[in-house]
Amino acid sequence: MKNIYWNENLIRKYDLQGPRYTSYPTAVEFQNDFPIDAVHEAAAASRAANRSLSLYLHIPFCARLCYYCACNKIITKRREKAIPYLDALYREIALQSELFGADRLVEQLHWGGGTPTFLAPQQMRDLMHELRTHFRFMDNDQGDYSIEIDPREADDETLTTLREIGFNRISLGVQDFNPAVQKAVNRIQSEELTLGVLRKARELGFRSINIDLIYGLPLQTPDSFRKTVDTIIDFAPDRLSVFNYAHMPQRFMPQRRIRDEDLPRPEDKLTILQQSVDQLIAADYRFIGMDHFAKPGDELSIAQEKGELHRNFQGYTTHGDCDLIAMGASSISMLDRCYYQNCYDQESYEAAMAENRLPIIKGVQLNDDDVIRRKVIVELICNFKIEYRRIEALFNIDFAHYFRGELSILQDMAEDGLVTFTRDGLHVNPTGRLLIRGVCKVFDRYRTQAQQGFSRII
Ligand SMILES: C[S@@+](CC[C@H](N)C(=O)[O-])C[C@H]1O[C@@H](n2cnc3c(N)ncnc32)[C@H](O)[C@@H]1O
Ligand code: SF4
């Protein structure tokens, strides 16, 4: 069944800038000088509630620079740079375990980057051992333990090690298979190499494989990207992320090496997106929302069908009830009403950990209104609908009264067919799904007309 429709006029009308809502309030609302007491209180509440944990570890190193990259990374060929960073990470793991409790069950684990497989196999073993010493892991392979892999940094030994130490999901960065595009972004990665990693991962019994692609990269054409998507479809990953290239050269210096005149024209970008959506739907992928596709049998698709999908700083997740504890430079933790972020650079991070001090630089404490709006935005972005009664029962409000301004703004979108008002709620129609950020933004109290600093929706 097609769960997404294309309408070019509406896409042009509503394709404004907007946050990706991996959290509400978004990271832009975090304040400096966030009181450390707030973190201690949130940790105590988390311990008392004994919720399961989702752990995120940030490994920032990459051996080579991809010009398009907007991730928080450190480019270096010097593998020894990881040694002091790992020492600091060990200290943080111990500190967080003390704060949150060593008996807390880890339902979800994610190592992201940068490139976590920059680490040597023995370093990865030691790091996992440290985590298992300080938290309680599931030993039956039922946890969701995932890692981001650059196929150029993942030989058979690396993959075997990852599976042995308990990972059961992987995400592979591919972006585009066209050699000219790869050259223009300084990321040469053959189909054979990617396919080899994928085959090995299947053989080793990883239960879910995700692939990242980016559309809008230099020298991409509708024809060239169609071939990339066809090749990926042949690989049959369980999940796919098709990201819109966020080109912000003022913010990300290496992007200045990408020439403006090489970027696809806006109309070509729209064509690329439309045909990719069509190809993936025809290949039986479901559009989960916000750049993500999954096979119908994948847990994300199943959770969405049941209305149980959630979203956090790791993207879509089936573990909405977990507290997210993030470790390493720049990582963001989410605990009930308290979000906070670690310092960005390696030096400050290692300096803080040398003093056994939480390396937090900013954060936000949610008020009652934030919590209500967060729930509404999560419902929209994950399940494409709001049932007023559910929100009313949870927060003791009259939805139509509380959100009277927002509902009147949404009339315009309803007239355009993006959303439909029902007797007891609001549905996002297949036409509105690609523009879901725009629908969510109506409920975002912090967004003004200025829309500074966010990438375009499409
Ligand atoms: C941390 S990287 C993935 C792991 C590994 N470093 C790799 O590149 O294979 C996360 C993903 O972010 C996406 N990404 C990075 N920069 C981007 C940008 N400027 N716009 C859109 N997506 C981007 C890429 O698809 C990339 O695979
Ligand atoms: S895309 Fe991945 S490998 Fe390339 S620079 Fe970014 S984090 Fe590193």
mmCIF file of C-alpha atoms in Angstrom, residues 56-63 72-73 79 82 85-86 89 110-121 123-125 127 146-151 153-154 158 162 165 167 171 173:
data_model
loop_
_atom_site.group_PDB
_atom_site.id
_atom_site.type_symbol
_atom_site.label_atom_id
_atom_site.label_comp_id
_atom_site.label_asym_id
_atom_site.label_seq_id
_atom_site.Cartn_x
_atom_site.Cartn_y
_atom_site.Cartn_z
ATOM 1 C CA TYR A 56 24.828 6.311 23.021
ATOM 2 C CA LEU A 57 28.614 6.495 22.616
ATOM 3 C CA HIS A 58 30.186 9.080 20.326
ATOM 4 C CA ILE A 59 33.442 8.045 18.624
ATOM 5 C CA PRO A 60 34.419 11.131 16.636
ATOM 6 C CA PHE A 61 37.397 9.915 14.580
ATOM 7 C CA CYS A 62 37.553 9.402 10.806
ATOM 8 C CA ALA A 63 40.644 8.552 8.767
ATOM 9 C CA ASN A 72 30.871 16.173 14.692
ATOM 10 C CA LYS A 73 34.099 14.435 13.733
ATOM 11 C CA ARG A 79 45.177 6.079 15.307
ATOM 12 C CA ALA A 82 41.884 7.505 20.118
ATOM 13 C CA TYR A 85 39.813 9.755 24.191
ATOM 14 C CA LEU A 86 38.988 6.174 25.147
ATOM 15 C CA LEU A 89 35.263 7.654 27.794
ATOM 16 C CA HIS A 110 24.361 2.790 19.694
ATOM 17 C CA TRP A 111 27.924 3.717 18.793
ATOM 18 C CA GLY A 112 27.924 6.672 16.403
ATOM 19 C CA GLY A 113 30.395 9.101 14.999
ATOM 20 C CA GLY A 114 32.531 9.991 13.186
ATOM 21 C CA THR A 115 33.412 6.415 12.461
ATOM 22 C CA PRO A 116 33.317 4.027 15.424
ATOM 23 C CA THR A 117 35.161 1.382 13.379
ATOM 24 C CA PHE A 118 38.163 3.745 13.364
ATOM 25 C CA LEU A 119 38.969 1.871 16.594
ATOM 26 C CA ALA A 120 41.062 -1.300 16.451
ATOM 27 C CA PRO A 121 39.224 -4.574 17.197
ATOM 28 C CA GLN A 123 39.891 -1.295 21.506
ATOM 29 C CA MET A 124 36.287 -2.135 20.620
ATOM 30 C CA ARG A 125 36.414 -5.284 22.753
ATOM 31 C CA LEU A 127 35.222 -0.585 25.320
ATOM 32 C CA SER A 146 23.821 -1.029 16.782
ATOM 33 C CA ILE A 147 26.853 0.664 15.285
ATOM 34 C CA GLU A 148 27.591 3.056 12.394
ATOM 35 C CA ILE A 149 30.068 1.620 9.933
ATOM 36 C CA ASP A 150 32.079 3.195 7.178
ATOM 37 C CA PRO A 151 32.487 0.183 4.835
ATOM 38 C CA GLU A 153 36.894 0.883 7.641
ATOM 39 C CA ALA A 154 35.343 -2.527 8.202
ATOM 40 C CA THR A 158 36.237 -5.873 12.458
ATOM 41 C CA LEU A 162 31.500 -6.488 16.429
ATOM 42 C CA ILE A 165 30.960 -8.428 21.387
ATOM 43 C CA PHE A 167 26.232 -5.905 18.176
ATOM 44 C CA SER A 171 24.269 1.047 9.645
ATOM 45 C CA GLY A 173 27.355 4.882 5.093
#
